[in-house]
């Protein structure tokens, strides 16, 4: 058949199908157009990527895959068509033992799953300075190292020839300073190893696509310029390189715009390269708004990144680095966050719809536009969030204003029947919002309204028409409106689209709901630390960072009548600055807000804190905003001051081009309020027995005769002394110097009333026993009485700690119920570990390889939580802590930690404390500094001694390893002290 005739036939079929659908043809005809790809519904990101003619990928964890977690595997199979192994294809995991041995078993297992799922695979990273085997070090001579690289590339790629679509051959060779990274490869071989690696790779598998991959190059900057120059040189030299992957581990507070990302991708594509977004996640912990707003901003960032890829024809893939917040490397590397598109429960987040919308060519919000709080407003994948009070909702691929999906409301029997979106969870009381929606009807002379339903507490619902339009036949019409929510608690609200006559179908697309302004979330933070933050006083402590001239001006003001103005800037980094040296504290967290205005139409204004530590300056981005000359824009962010003995800390505002003036107003800095961690070490309701309670005399038992709550309590009878009472041994659960709080309920039996006391017995080594009465109440036989008390334990080597309830005459029986004993965890000021008890999630801790670390309450040595290390696929994998910024060269430190195995196995295994160190210009060294046998029954202490090398350190990590593969373990109360 002539192909031109065939194409004409398809076009004719499409037109005929469109006509049939409008005319409401018989149901059996609908199957014709549903088979036509253009009009098929999009159900998954994989579907969307096919329509976009791009690949959509993720980087799965082999450990989670091997565990067989059903939800994880199901989404991995259905949502993605491109896979990059998170760790198992890296050099270290493939050659864990020696330069002559390879272990492909884990990667083989992962490939078996991807082949069943019909997913393409990109392997990574064949040559990388991190996660390289131990035998790749600076003791190896140049010739041997070059041979190792070639052997690894050749053996690995030939083994997988024909099975792997592409490889990241070389990874992250450019340093953050835009110079070649001083890795062992570069120091031994110069930059020639890069070209040689691609030459070896092409020879090993001529069909595989060969990529370079790097981070920090998501927009045009010094580092991306350096990488661009390198790529141009490689191409000019005839090096067989096919493309480049752009890692985008973005912070939502400072992510680049669509235009910035597009321009950068395009210039690399113009070199003749295939480009892809190879690793994306978007952190939101630095945002200062409520969770709903933060997630909506995250959606904007994902959407913009996908748009950038869609804007560049040579961008062939978009890969997420993981897909569920349950398993993300970000928590270990940057602290607790929610950077991915599914939440911990595998539910779609707004970011999911941002990716889908981008793939289906819906334009993302421009820089500076406040976020849309309607996650699924464009209706490209499913009807999440949508409902109807009457009628029938149907997805439509024929009638869509944006992208390829829309909503059709059928079987309407009243004018008010329409599409409903519940906004109760995304709005706040007494706030202003802008909203809009596109509507369409297939009849003349109809009216469509965008309406709002609100209800406060138990009051009746209020229905309000926001605006009404009369759509032209077969044309989309937009309704726009604004409203203010009622100032009440328990606010319920819905937007709904209504209005055509009964029986007429209503079409809806592109629903938006945007706050008129962002409201800072200051819960958990203290008062403003900045004096004269509104600049209403002429005298101020701000100074120019660089060349600017600062003045107090009445030309513009966000509040009051004055603001701060910086003019005559000569560099982008110059602007107004404030000395925070005597305001902030090392290791503490702060929240910053500021209103900004500029003299140009649009530019980014950023807040940065320069902290001068003994080891050098650190520049910490706090947040940014797209500022303009027409309205004030709120900038906000969170920052943690480095835990060093800093010399100076300076806050400054920067970003716009030098000729642009910066206005500031209402600058606010709040310190995070850190509450003492009250850790429950004993809770007894006696519903399941005595739970470690005993007595020094009398008969202690569980009884159902009386109970404060539940059905049981503890009863002590047959007492022969007033000092006898229910007691518990706390020695193994407390620490010297701790404050303990005891709360419970008591009553007596046998007499009408008498005293019941809380008494604590302590014994310090080498001293006599001490008894202290903490509380005394008058208990009765006709009701329960609350009793509570507190005590700071002696700061000594404790040998005994008992708490008991005594006091009444010997004829009285004592009942006890609902006893809670808690401690306040006391932080050692000399401990270099800032989160030793894991009560603040796993902040500061990371893992290497496939292993992951998470906070758990299944067991704890002290406090409420410990760390759980799981999914270990090599013995060297475990919990890791970076000590580099905190130690002193030549100093000796004592390491102590508590650990136990987290499984049912009764076999003991050794856990080791290992220190990885590297002096500048030297190779990495690994030293075991301590080890201990641990089991699953009791917490064991693990100790070691760290002697810091006397040199200029480039790396110093402490990690806990050595257990067999697959053995999970718990870690708690880690200390590193001089």
Short mmCIF file of C-alpha atoms in Angstrom, two decimals, residues 118-298:
data_model
loop_
_atom_site.label_atom_id
_atom_site.label_comp_id
_atom_site.label_asym_id
_atom_site.label_seq_id
_atom_site.Cartn_x
_atom_site.Cartn_y
_atom_site.Cartn_z
CA UNK A 118 10.54 -4.30 29.06
CA UNK A 119 12.52 -1.34 30.43
CA UNK A 120 15.68 0.08 28.91
CA UNK A 121 18.67 0.34 31.25
CA UNK A 122 21.50 2.84 31.59
CA UNK A 123 24.43 1.53 33.65
CA UNK A 124 26.48 3.78 35.91
CA UNK A 125 29.15 4.73 36.68
CA UNK A 126 32.13 2.91 35.20
CA UNK A 127 34.75 5.47 36.26
CA UNK A 128 33.99 7.59 39.32
CA UNK A 129 36.15 8.84 42.16
CA UNK A 130 33.53 7.75 44.71
CA UNK A 131 32.45 4.17 45.39
CA UNK A 132 35.55 2.88 43.65
CA UNK A 133 37.08 -0.36 44.96
CA UNK A 134 39.65 -0.17 47.74
CA UNK A 135 42.37 -1.34 45.38
CA UNK A 136 41.95 1.86 43.35
CA UNK A 137 44.19 4.12 45.39
CA UNK A 138 47.24 6.30 45.15
CA UNK A 139 49.61 3.45 45.90
CA UNK A 140 48.87 2.13 42.41
CA UNK A 141 51.20 3.37 39.66
CA UNK A 142 49.82 5.13 36.59
CA UNK A 143 50.22 2.21 34.17
CA UNK A 144 48.50 -0.23 36.53
CA UNK A 145 45.66 2.21 37.19
CA UNK A 146 45.10 2.75 33.47
CA UNK A 147 45.00 -1.03 32.98
CA UNK A 148 42.51 -1.41 35.84
CA UNK A 149 40.20 1.15 34.24
CA UNK A 150 40.38 -0.52 30.85
CA UNK A 151 39.89 -4.01 32.32
CA UNK A 152 36.86 -2.92 34.31
CA UNK A 153 35.20 -1.13 31.38
CA UNK A 154 35.96 -3.90 28.91
CA UNK A 155 34.95 -6.81 31.14
CA UNK A 156 31.77 -5.17 32.40
CA UNK A 157 30.51 -3.82 29.09
CA UNK A 158 31.29 -6.99 27.16
CA UNK A 159 29.48 -9.04 29.80
CA UNK A 160 26.36 -6.91 29.34
CA UNK A 161 26.75 -6.20 25.61
CA UNK A 162 23.37 -6.01 23.94
CA UNK A 163 21.51 -5.79 27.26
CA UNK A 164 22.39 -2.24 28.33
CA UNK A 165 21.07 0.65 26.27
CA UNK A 166 23.56 3.22 27.60
CA UNK A 167 26.36 3.74 30.13
CA UNK A 168 27.54 6.66 32.21
CA UNK A 169 31.17 5.95 31.36
CA UNK A 170 32.81 8.77 33.31
CA UNK A 171 31.14 10.57 36.20
CA UNK A 172 31.79 13.88 37.96
CA UNK A 173 35.32 14.70 36.82
CA UNK A 174 34.80 18.44 37.24
CA UNK A 175 35.20 19.91 40.71
CA UNK A 176 32.92 22.50 42.27
CA UNK A 177 35.64 25.08 41.58
CA UNK A 178 35.23 24.48 37.80
CA UNK A 179 38.64 22.79 37.59
CA UNK A 180 39.34 19.12 37.02
CA UNK A 181 38.74 17.19 40.21
CA UNK A 182 41.94 16.13 41.95
CA UNK A 183 40.95 12.47 42.01
CA UNK A 184 43.36 9.57 41.99
CA UNK A 185 42.61 9.20 38.27
CA UNK A 186 43.51 12.80 37.43
CA UNK A 187 46.59 12.92 39.65
CA UNK A 188 47.98 9.71 38.17
CA UNK A 189 46.86 10.00 34.55
CA UNK A 190 45.89 13.61 33.89
CA UNK A 191 42.72 14.22 31.92
CA UNK A 192 43.71 11.64 29.28
CA UNK A 193 41.95 8.93 31.28
CA UNK A 194 38.61 10.48 30.30
CA UNK A 195 39.08 10.04 26.55
CA UNK A 196 40.69 6.63 27.05
CA UNK A 197 37.65 5.45 29.01
CA UNK A 198 35.29 6.29 26.13
CA UNK A 199 37.57 4.65 23.60
CA UNK A 200 37.61 1.46 25.71
CA UNK A 201 33.83 1.63 26.14
CA UNK A 202 33.12 1.97 22.42
CA UNK A 203 35.37 -0.99 21.67
CA UNK A 204 33.70 -3.11 24.35
CA UNK A 205 30.13 -2.54 23.15
CA UNK A 206 29.80 -0.50 19.94
CA UNK A 207 25.98 -0.37 20.19
CA UNK A 208 25.72 1.14 23.68
CA UNK A 209 25.21 4.89 24.05
CA UNK A 210 28.08 6.49 25.97
CA UNK A 211 27.34 9.37 28.34
CA UNK A 212 29.16 11.75 30.66
CA UNK A 213 27.34 12.66 33.89
CA UNK A 214 27.77 15.48 36.43
CA UNK A 215 26.03 17.56 39.09
CA UNK A 216 25.89 21.32 39.62
CA UNK A 217 25.57 21.97 35.88
CA UNK A 218 21.79 22.39 35.67
CA UNK A 219 22.10 26.01 34.47
CA UNK A 220 24.79 28.17 32.88
CA UNK A 221 27.47 28.73 35.51
CA UNK A 222 31.22 28.41 35.92
CA UNK A 223 31.12 24.64 36.40
CA UNK A 224 28.80 23.99 33.47
CA UNK A 225 31.01 26.27 31.35
CA UNK A 226 34.01 24.12 32.27
CA UNK A 227 32.12 20.92 31.42
CA UNK A 228 30.98 22.47 28.12
CA UNK A 229 34.59 23.25 27.22
CA UNK A 230 35.64 19.70 28.13
CA UNK A 231 32.88 18.15 26.02
CA UNK A 232 33.70 20.37 23.05
CA UNK A 233 37.36 19.33 23.28
CA UNK A 234 36.48 15.63 23.47
CA UNK A 235 34.23 15.91 20.41
CA UNK A 236 36.85 17.88 18.50
CA UNK A 237 39.40 15.15 19.28
CA UNK A 238 37.07 12.48 17.90
CA UNK A 239 36.40 10.83 21.25
CA UNK A 240 33.34 8.52 20.92
CA UNK A 241 30.95 10.22 23.33
CA UNK A 242 27.22 10.30 22.59
CA UNK A 243 25.67 12.42 25.29
CA UNK A 244 25.68 14.07 28.68
CA UNK A 245 23.49 13.58 31.75
CA UNK A 246 22.56 16.54 33.95
CA UNK A 247 22.13 15.66 37.60
CA UNK A 248 19.52 17.94 39.11
CA UNK A 249 19.55 17.44 42.86
CA UNK A 250 17.67 20.69 43.27
CA UNK A 251 16.68 22.80 46.23
CA UNK A 252 13.20 24.20 45.59
CA UNK A 253 14.20 27.46 47.26
CA UNK A 254 16.83 28.21 44.61
CA UNK A 255 16.03 26.02 41.60
CA UNK A 256 16.69 27.47 38.13
CA UNK A 257 13.90 28.59 35.82
CA UNK A 258 12.69 26.71 32.74
CA UNK A 259 14.49 29.21 30.54
CA UNK A 260 17.79 28.82 32.39
CA UNK A 261 17.69 25.04 32.19
CA UNK A 262 16.58 25.07 28.56
CA UNK A 263 19.39 27.40 27.46
CA UNK A 264 21.97 25.21 29.15
CA UNK A 265 20.64 21.93 27.74
CA UNK A 266 20.39 23.42 24.27
CA UNK A 267 24.01 24.59 24.10
CA UNK A 268 25.23 21.07 24.85
CA UNK A 269 22.77 19.65 22.31
CA UNK A 270 24.16 22.07 19.74
CA UNK A 271 27.50 20.29 20.13
CA UNK A 272 25.79 17.25 18.61
CA UNK A 273 25.20 15.53 21.93
CA UNK A 274 22.16 13.72 23.24
CA UNK A 275 21.22 15.30 26.56
CA UNK A 276 19.13 14.01 29.44
CA UNK A 277 18.15 14.88 32.96
CA UNK A 278 19.84 11.93 34.60
CA UNK A 279 19.15 12.31 38.33
CA UNK A 280 16.46 14.60 39.66
CA UNK A 281 15.03 15.12 43.11
CA UNK A 282 13.74 18.36 44.62
CA UNK A 283 14.35 19.17 48.27
CA UNK A 284 11.74 21.25 50.11
CA UNK A 285 13.01 21.29 53.71
CA UNK A 286 14.57 24.73 53.16
CA UNK A 287 11.21 26.26 52.23
CA UNK A 288 9.55 28.28 54.96
CA UNK A 289 5.89 27.81 54.11
CA UNK A 290 3.26 25.28 55.13
CA UNK A 291 3.41 21.72 53.77
CA UNK A 292 0.75 22.32 51.12
CA UNK A 293 2.58 25.34 49.69
CA UNK A 294 5.95 23.58 49.83
CA UNK A 295 4.60 20.62 47.88
CA UNK A 296 3.02 22.95 45.30
CA UNK A 297 6.35 24.75 44.84
CA UNK A 298 8.04 21.37 44.45
#
